[in-house]
Short mmCIF file of C-alpha atoms and ligand atoms in Angstrom, two decimals:
data_model
loop_
_atom_site.label_atom_id
_atom_site.label_comp_id
_atom_site.label_asym_id
_atom_site.label_seq_id
_atom_site.Cartn_x
_atom_site.Cartn_y
_atom_site.Cartn_z
CA MET A 1 201.55 88.56 155.83
CA GLY A 2 201.67 89.72 152.22
CA THR A 3 205.43 90.29 152.18
CA GLN A 4 205.47 89.42 148.48
CA PHE A 5 203.62 92.68 147.77
CA LYS A 6 206.00 95.64 147.46
CA ALA A 7 205.37 99.27 146.69
CA HIS A 8 206.55 100.51 143.31
CA LYS A 9 208.61 103.71 143.47
CA ILE A 10 207.42 106.32 140.96
CA SER A 11 209.66 109.07 142.31
CA ASP A 12 211.54 109.81 145.55
CA SER A 13 208.29 110.76 147.22
CA VAL A 14 205.53 108.94 145.31
CA PHE A 15 204.82 105.21 145.41
CA TRP A 16 202.25 102.97 143.75
CA VAL A 17 200.64 100.85 146.48
CA GLY A 18 197.66 99.44 144.59
CA ALA A 19 196.47 95.92 143.86
CA ILE A 20 196.41 93.76 140.74
CA ASP A 21 193.18 91.89 140.02
CA TRP A 22 194.20 89.19 137.56
CA THR A 23 190.73 87.60 137.54
CA LEU A 24 188.34 90.49 136.81
CA ALA A 25 186.38 89.50 133.69
CA ASP A 26 183.33 91.72 134.03
CA PHE A 27 183.08 95.29 135.25
CA HIS A 28 179.34 95.86 135.44
CA GLY A 29 178.73 94.60 131.93
CA TYR A 30 182.09 95.54 130.38
CA SER A 31 184.30 92.51 129.61
CA THR A 32 187.76 93.05 131.04
CA ARG A 33 191.13 91.35 130.96
CA GLY A 34 191.72 91.87 134.66
CA SER A 35 192.36 95.29 136.14
CA THR A 36 194.38 97.12 138.72
CA TYR A 37 193.04 99.24 141.54
CA ASN A 38 195.71 101.87 141.89
CA ALA A 39 196.40 103.64 145.16
CA TYR A 40 199.32 106.00 145.67
CA LEU A 41 201.36 107.11 148.62
CA VAL A 42 202.85 110.62 148.66
CA ILE A 43 205.50 111.16 151.31
CA ASP A 44 206.37 114.71 152.32
CA GLU A 45 206.18 116.39 155.72
CA LYS A 46 202.69 114.96 155.60
CA THR A 47 202.05 111.48 154.23
CA VAL A 48 199.03 110.98 152.03
CA LEU A 49 197.29 107.92 150.64
CA ILE A 50 195.45 108.68 147.41
CA ASP A 51 192.49 106.35 146.91
CA THR A 52 192.23 102.81 148.19
CA VAL A 53 191.37 99.49 146.55
CA LYS A 54 188.39 97.24 146.02
CA SER A 55 187.17 95.20 148.97
CA GLY A 56 189.16 91.99 149.18
CA PHE A 57 192.43 93.68 148.15
CA PHE A 58 192.98 95.58 151.42
CA GLU A 59 195.79 93.31 152.62
CA GLU A 60 197.64 93.58 149.32
CA MET A 61 197.50 97.38 149.46
CA MET A 62 198.53 97.50 153.11
CA ALA A 63 201.47 95.16 152.51
CA ARG A 64 202.68 97.51 149.78
CA VAL A 65 202.26 100.49 152.12
CA ARG A 66 204.16 98.67 154.88
CA SER A 67 207.03 98.01 152.47
CA VAL A 68 207.64 101.79 152.53
CA ILE A 69 206.33 103.19 155.80
CA ASP A 70 204.45 102.34 158.95
CA PRO A 71 200.77 102.77 157.90
CA LEU A 72 200.14 104.75 161.10
CA LYS A 73 202.30 107.50 159.57
CA ILE A 74 199.58 108.25 157.02
CA ASP A 75 198.23 111.70 157.89
CA TYR A 76 195.60 112.09 155.19
CA ILE A 77 193.58 109.93 152.85
CA ILE A 78 192.24 111.49 149.66
CA SER A 79 189.25 109.74 148.08
CA ASN A 80 188.94 110.99 144.52
CA HIS A 81 185.79 108.95 143.78
CA SER A 82 183.31 106.99 145.87
CA GLU A 83 182.77 104.01 143.53
CA MET A 84 183.58 100.84 145.45
CA ASP A 85 186.50 99.73 143.30
CA HIS A 86 188.31 102.64 144.99
CA THR A 87 186.54 102.83 148.35
CA GLY A 88 185.73 99.20 149.11
CA SER A 89 188.74 99.13 151.46
CA LEU A 90 188.33 102.68 152.75
CA PRO A 91 186.65 101.85 156.08
CA GLU A 92 189.30 99.19 156.87
CA THR A 93 192.05 101.59 155.80
CA ILE A 94 190.72 104.36 158.02
CA ALA A 95 190.55 101.93 160.94
CA ALA A 96 194.08 100.64 160.31
CA THR A 97 195.84 103.96 159.65
CA GLU A 98 193.90 106.40 161.84
CA PRO A 99 194.49 109.39 159.55
CA ASP A 100 193.95 112.94 160.81
CA ARG A 101 191.62 113.67 157.90
CA VAL A 102 189.91 111.95 154.99
CA PHE A 103 189.25 114.34 152.11
CA ALA A 104 186.83 114.01 149.20
CA SER A 105 184.89 116.32 146.91
CA ALA A 106 181.71 117.86 148.31
CA ALA A 107 179.67 115.15 146.58
CA GLY A 108 182.14 112.50 147.74
CA ALA A 109 181.72 113.64 151.35
CA GLN A 110 178.04 112.79 150.94
CA ASN A 111 178.38 109.68 148.80
CA ILE A 112 181.01 107.87 150.87
CA PRO A 113 178.80 107.73 154.01
CA ALA A 114 175.92 106.60 151.76
CA HIS A 115 178.05 103.56 150.87
CA PHE A 116 179.70 102.93 154.23
CA HIS A 117 177.21 103.97 156.85
CA GLY A 118 178.82 105.57 159.85
CA ASN A 119 181.88 106.80 157.92
CA ASP A 120 180.59 110.36 158.00
CA ARG A 121 183.69 112.33 158.98
CA ILE A 122 184.81 113.00 155.43
CA VAL A 123 186.15 116.53 154.91
CA PRO A 124 184.91 118.14 151.68
CA VAL A 125 187.41 120.03 149.54
CA LYS A 126 186.50 122.83 147.18
CA GLU A 127 187.24 123.18 143.50
CA GLY A 128 190.82 124.53 143.17
CA GLN A 129 191.59 124.13 146.88
CA ARG A 130 195.19 123.37 147.80
CA LEU A 131 196.35 121.04 150.54
CA SER A 132 199.89 121.67 151.75
CA LEU A 133 201.94 118.58 152.45
CA GLY A 134 204.99 120.61 153.56
CA GLY A 135 207.30 120.94 150.57
CA ARG A 136 204.59 120.06 148.06
CA SER A 137 200.92 120.71 147.66
CA LEU A 138 197.95 118.91 146.16
CA ARG A 139 195.40 120.88 144.18
CA PHE A 140 191.92 119.48 143.70
CA MET A 141 189.83 119.76 140.56
CA GLU A 142 186.28 118.52 140.35
CA THR A 143 185.54 116.27 137.37
CA LYS A 144 181.81 116.00 138.08
CA MET A 145 180.02 113.30 136.06
CA ILE A 146 183.28 112.01 134.61
CA HIS A 147 181.94 109.73 135.49
CA TRP A 148 180.21 110.15 138.89
CA PRO A 149 179.03 113.30 140.65
CA ASP A 150 181.85 112.93 143.20
CA SER A 151 184.75 112.31 140.80
CA MET A 152 187.76 114.60 141.14
CA PHE A 153 191.44 114.95 140.29
CA ALA A 154 194.27 115.60 142.73
CA TYR A 155 197.31 117.31 141.20
CA LEU A 156 200.72 117.23 142.87
CA GLU A 157 201.74 120.64 141.65
CA GLU A 158 205.50 120.70 142.16
CA ASP A 159 205.92 117.27 140.51
CA ARG A 160 203.27 117.98 137.83
CA LEU A 161 201.83 114.58 138.65
CA LEU A 162 198.11 114.13 138.10
CA PHE A 163 196.17 111.56 140.12
CA SER A 164 193.38 111.29 137.59
CA ASN A 165 191.19 108.67 139.21
CA ASP A 166 189.23 106.82 136.48
CA VAL A 167 190.20 109.22 133.68
CA PHE A 168 192.95 107.95 131.33
CA GLY A 169 192.62 104.47 132.86
CA MET A 170 192.39 100.97 131.41
CA HIS A 171 190.99 97.76 132.80
CA TRP A 172 194.11 95.76 132.12
CA ALA A 173 196.00 93.62 134.61
CA SER A 174 199.76 93.60 134.17
CA SER A 175 202.96 93.50 136.14
CA GLU A 176 204.17 96.51 134.17
CA ARG A 177 203.37 99.80 135.87
CA TYR A 178 203.92 102.12 132.90
CA VAL A 179 202.12 102.55 129.60
CA ASP A 180 205.40 102.65 127.67
CA GLN A 181 206.16 99.11 128.90
CA ILE A 182 203.07 97.49 127.41
CA ASP A 183 202.27 96.49 123.85
CA PRO A 184 201.06 99.57 121.90
CA GLY A 185 198.22 97.53 120.39
CA VAL A 186 197.00 96.59 123.85
CA ARG A 187 197.40 100.20 124.99
CA ASP A 188 195.38 101.59 122.10
CA TYR A 189 192.59 99.02 122.30
CA GLU A 190 192.24 98.98 126.08
CA ALA A 191 192.30 102.79 126.41
CA ALA A 192 189.61 103.05 123.71
CA LYS A 193 187.55 100.27 125.26
CA TYR A 194 187.72 101.99 128.63
CA PHE A 195 186.64 105.33 127.18
CA ALA A 196 183.78 103.76 125.21
CA ASN A 197 182.41 101.75 128.08
CA ILE A 198 182.91 104.24 130.91
CA PHE A 199 182.90 107.77 129.46
CA MET A 200 180.82 107.63 126.27
CA PRO A 201 177.65 108.86 128.04
CA TYR A 202 179.58 111.89 129.28
CA SER A 203 181.55 112.66 126.12
CA ASN A 204 180.56 116.31 126.00
CA LEU A 205 181.83 116.78 129.55
CA VAL A 206 185.14 115.12 128.70
CA GLY A 207 185.72 117.75 126.00
CA LYS A 208 185.03 120.47 128.57
CA LEU A 209 187.35 118.81 131.09
CA LEU A 210 190.24 118.86 128.60
CA GLU A 211 189.65 122.59 128.11
CA LYS A 212 189.40 123.14 131.85
CA MET A 213 192.74 121.39 132.36
CA LYS A 214 194.35 123.98 130.07
CA THR A 215 192.75 126.99 131.72
CA ALA A 216 193.57 125.63 135.18
CA ASP A 217 197.23 125.20 134.17
CA LEU A 218 197.16 121.45 134.59
CA ALA A 219 199.95 120.21 132.34
CA PRO A 220 200.99 116.88 133.82
CA LEU A 221 204.34 115.24 133.19
CA THR A 222 202.95 112.07 134.74
CA ILE A 223 199.37 110.84 134.81
CA ALA A 224 198.62 108.25 137.46
CA PRO A 225 195.13 106.84 136.92
CA ASP A 226 193.31 104.43 139.22
CA HIS A 227 193.21 101.58 136.71
CA GLY A 228 195.94 100.17 134.50
CA PRO A 229 199.39 101.59 133.81
CA ILE A 230 200.81 105.06 134.48
CA TRP A 231 201.51 107.57 131.69
CA ARG A 232 204.99 109.07 132.06
CA LYS A 233 206.26 109.86 128.52
CA GLU A 234 205.41 113.23 127.03
CA ALA A 235 204.53 111.67 123.66
CA ASP A 236 202.17 109.16 125.27
CA ILE A 237 200.48 111.85 127.36
CA ASP A 238 200.02 114.03 124.26
CA MET A 239 198.62 111.04 122.40
CA ILE A 240 196.06 110.04 125.03
CA MET A 241 194.92 113.64 125.48
CA ARG A 242 194.43 113.92 121.70
CA LYS A 243 192.59 110.61 121.58
CA TYR A 244 190.28 111.69 124.40
CA ALA A 245 189.53 114.91 122.49
CA VAL A 246 188.64 112.90 119.35
CA TRP A 247 186.58 110.28 121.22
CA ALA A 248 184.72 113.03 123.04
CA ASP A 249 183.74 114.69 119.77
CA PRO A 250 183.82 112.01 117.06
CA ARG A 251 183.86 113.07 113.41
CA PRO A 252 181.87 111.11 110.80
CA THR A 253 183.79 108.17 109.37
CA LEU A 254 183.10 105.54 106.73
CA LYS A 255 183.10 102.68 109.21
CA ALA A 256 179.80 100.86 109.75
CA VAL A 257 179.33 98.35 112.57
CA ILE A 258 176.86 95.56 111.78
CA ALA A 259 175.74 93.80 114.97
CA TYR A 260 173.33 90.95 114.46
CA ASP A 261 171.96 87.74 115.86
CA THR A 262 170.24 85.01 113.92
CA MET A 263 168.06 81.93 114.55
CA TRP A 264 168.43 79.84 111.40
CA GLY A 265 170.89 81.87 109.34
CA SER A 266 168.41 84.16 107.53
CA THR A 267 169.39 87.34 109.40
CA ALA A 268 173.04 86.31 109.03
CA ALA A 269 172.59 86.12 105.24
CA MET A 270 170.97 89.56 105.32
CA ALA A 271 173.92 90.92 107.35
CA SER A 272 176.35 89.61 104.73
CA ALA A 273 174.36 91.27 101.95
CA VAL A 274 174.20 94.59 103.85
CA ALA A 275 177.99 94.35 104.42
CA ALA A 276 178.56 93.72 100.69
CA GLY A 277 176.44 96.78 99.87
CA LEU A 278 178.41 98.93 102.31
CA GLU A 279 181.69 97.76 100.84
CA SER A 280 180.63 98.32 97.25
CA GLY A 281 179.47 101.81 98.29
CA GLY A 282 182.92 102.68 99.64
CA ALA A 283 182.22 102.18 103.36
CA HIS A 284 184.07 99.88 105.75
CA PRO A 285 181.77 97.30 107.35
CA LYS A 286 182.73 95.69 110.64
CA VAL A 287 180.51 92.63 111.00
CA MET A 288 179.97 91.56 114.61
CA PRO A 289 177.73 88.52 115.17
CA LEU A 290 176.57 88.40 118.78
CA SER A 291 177.46 84.72 118.94
CA LEU A 292 181.07 85.97 119.05
CA ALA A 293 181.11 89.66 119.93
CA HIS A 294 180.71 91.01 123.44
CA ARG A 295 178.54 94.09 123.94
CA SER A 296 181.51 96.06 125.27
CA ASP A 297 183.63 95.23 122.22
CA ILE A 298 180.81 96.47 120.00
CA ALA A 299 180.69 99.69 122.05
CA THR A 300 184.45 100.03 121.49
CA GLU A 301 184.11 99.63 117.73
CA LEU A 302 181.41 102.31 117.72
CA LEU A 303 183.83 104.90 119.08
CA ASP A 304 185.26 105.57 115.62
CA ALA A 305 182.31 104.37 113.53
CA GLY A 306 179.84 106.43 111.54
CA ALA A 307 176.97 103.93 111.44
CA LEU A 308 175.39 101.17 113.49
CA LEU A 309 173.25 98.58 111.74
CA VAL A 310 171.45 96.08 113.92
CA GLY A 311 169.88 92.87 112.66
CA SER A 312 167.68 90.45 114.55
CA SER A 313 165.31 87.62 113.82
CA THR A 314 161.94 87.79 115.56
CA LEU A 315 161.59 85.19 118.30
CA ASN A 316 158.25 84.83 120.09
CA GLY A 317 157.20 88.30 118.96
CA GLN A 318 160.41 89.99 120.12
CA MET A 319 163.98 90.76 119.10
CA LEU A 320 166.48 88.09 120.10
CA PRO A 321 167.72 88.27 123.71
CA ARG A 322 171.34 89.09 122.84
CA ILE A 323 170.15 92.01 120.68
CA ALA A 324 167.98 93.26 123.55
CA ASP A 325 171.03 93.01 125.83
CA LEU A 326 173.18 94.99 123.38
CA LEU A 327 170.59 97.71 122.84
CA THR A 328 169.90 98.05 126.58
CA TYR A 329 173.63 98.54 127.10
CA LEU A 330 173.91 101.06 124.26
CA ARG A 331 170.84 102.93 125.53
CA GLY A 332 172.94 103.64 128.64
CA LEU A 333 176.09 104.59 126.72
CA LYS A 334 174.12 106.98 124.48
CA PRO A 335 176.23 107.10 121.33
CA ARG A 336 175.14 110.31 119.61
CA HIS A 337 177.35 110.41 116.56
CA LEU A 338 175.93 107.52 114.53
CA ILE A 339 173.45 106.99 111.76
CA ALA A 340 171.45 103.81 112.16
CA GLY A 341 169.85 100.98 110.24
CA ALA A 342 167.92 97.81 111.03
CA PHE A 343 167.15 94.53 109.33
CA GLY A 344 165.96 91.05 110.15
CA SER A 345 163.88 88.04 109.24
CA TYR A 346 160.60 86.94 110.81
CA GLY A 347 158.13 84.08 110.51
CA TRP A 348 154.59 85.31 111.00
CA HIS A 349 154.84 88.33 113.30
CA PRO A 350 157.42 90.95 112.24
CA LYS A 351 158.43 92.62 115.47
CA ALA A 352 162.20 92.65 116.06
CA VAL A 353 162.95 95.40 113.56
CA SER A 354 160.26 97.71 114.94
CA GLN A 355 161.66 97.18 118.47
CA ILE A 356 165.17 98.02 117.25
CA LYS A 357 163.86 101.16 115.52
CA GLU A 358 162.07 102.19 118.71
CA ILE A 359 165.35 102.11 120.65
CA PHE A 360 167.14 104.03 117.88
CA GLY A 361 164.36 106.61 118.28
CA GLU A 362 165.02 106.86 122.01
CA LEU A 363 168.72 107.28 121.27
CA ARG A 364 167.88 109.94 118.67
CA LEU A 365 169.97 108.11 116.05
CA PRO A 366 168.71 108.99 112.56
CA MET A 367 167.72 105.97 110.48
CA VAL A 368 168.85 105.66 106.88
CA GLY A 369 165.79 104.91 104.75
CA ASP A 370 163.52 102.19 105.98
CA ALA A 371 164.60 98.92 107.54
CA VAL A 372 164.76 95.70 105.53
CA GLU A 373 162.67 92.71 106.60
CA ALA A 374 162.33 89.26 105.06
CA LYS A 375 159.81 86.49 105.72
CA PHE A 376 161.47 83.26 106.91
CA VAL A 377 164.34 82.79 104.42
CA PRO A 378 165.37 85.82 102.33
CA THR A 379 164.74 85.54 98.60
CA ASP A 380 167.22 86.80 96.01
CA ASP A 381 165.10 89.94 95.86
CA ASP A 382 165.29 90.37 99.66
CA LEU A 383 169.08 90.04 99.52
CA ARG A 384 169.22 92.61 96.70
CA ARG A 385 167.24 94.98 98.97
CA CYS A 386 169.82 94.34 101.73
CA LEU A 387 172.64 95.07 99.28
CA ASP A 388 170.93 98.31 98.23
CA TYR A 389 170.36 99.20 101.88
CA GLY A 390 174.07 98.82 102.56
CA LYS A 391 174.81 101.03 99.52
CA ALA A 392 172.38 103.68 100.77
CA VAL A 393 174.06 103.73 104.19
CA ALA A 394 177.48 103.99 102.51
CA ALA A 395 176.27 106.92 100.40
CA ARG A 396 175.00 108.72 103.50
CA LEU A 397 178.29 108.09 105.32
CA ARG A 398 180.22 109.50 102.38
CA GLU A 399 178.02 112.60 102.38
CA LEU A 400 178.52 113.11 106.12
CA ALA A 401 182.26 112.48 105.96
CA GLY A 402 182.54 114.84 102.97
CA SER A 403 180.59 117.63 104.63
CA SER A 404 182.72 117.44 107.80
CA ASN A 405 185.99 117.99 105.90
FE1 FEO B 501 187.08 102.90 138.83
FE2 FEO B 501 184.25 104.75 138.65
O1 FEO B 501 185.44 103.53 139.39
#
């Protein structure tokens, strides 16, 4: 069964044995264009399987393993992260391969049995510990909270090959196994989208991780993440490391994301006027109506933005549901680098704008001036106030961008 699934040879001793999920459209709230669950086989005197795949993809992974070796020859399994897209098949894999040991970080050794009750014989590894495979060795590095407490790297030292788990990944399904084989536009957008939607809450830790990689002498020639294609060209690896450093510590820019929803077009008209004000003030508005834009694409656009302006009509004494959805999502992602603004129309009970401002307060995003509200349909004067509001945000962005140079 599954003979169509073959391993992909990365080097004489390392094989990709993961699974391609062509149908994944939603990864807990993040819209995806499929994904891959990457698992890797390292063959030395000892044979190691690094990570497994999501439940339901076990047979695909095992068929790829069988195309190289008898699965019973696997001596060790390394679980770099307990989230179920990488461990969903772990219990079945342990049963099928009967490894001598299953290794995880100290937190992983606790978290895996908390997912798969009874699987409690996980051996914890320490930060910096080496595991000899015979001719080669794996070194482990904890990457705590990037993005789970149990996350870690495994580094095949002699090959300078980094098994980076979620880090440097993309949710992108493709037959190509390497980053340099895919469209650069797709690469740039999907890598940014992945960072924004997975790592934004832990940006400060990502900056520290990049430093720690230098001090720990981790200079990979190949980066094999658990989602999407593998990085194997020096220029691409340099580029993604630089991008991660920038995304982890964003500088002020002149880009302003306007996310809005509207009942009868009044808030939409206000959004257009705010955008015109931003543009005339020298900023770059990116207008994203929620009738079209997905929350995770808005998060992606925020990665290199300087401002977020949110507009909503008031419906039944509340902000519109799609705005509540967006702000709930952003409250989790915790963008810290933005200035904020709010606007919207109401009928008889202005409420949406104050709810938006409350969430900006929780996020500690400084508001520019006061929000703009309009009763029912905005008058020419209301639209002029929106235009001026956009200009005021642009002026503040220019100040911030100027002072960071
Ligand atoms: Fe790909 Fe955090 O799991």
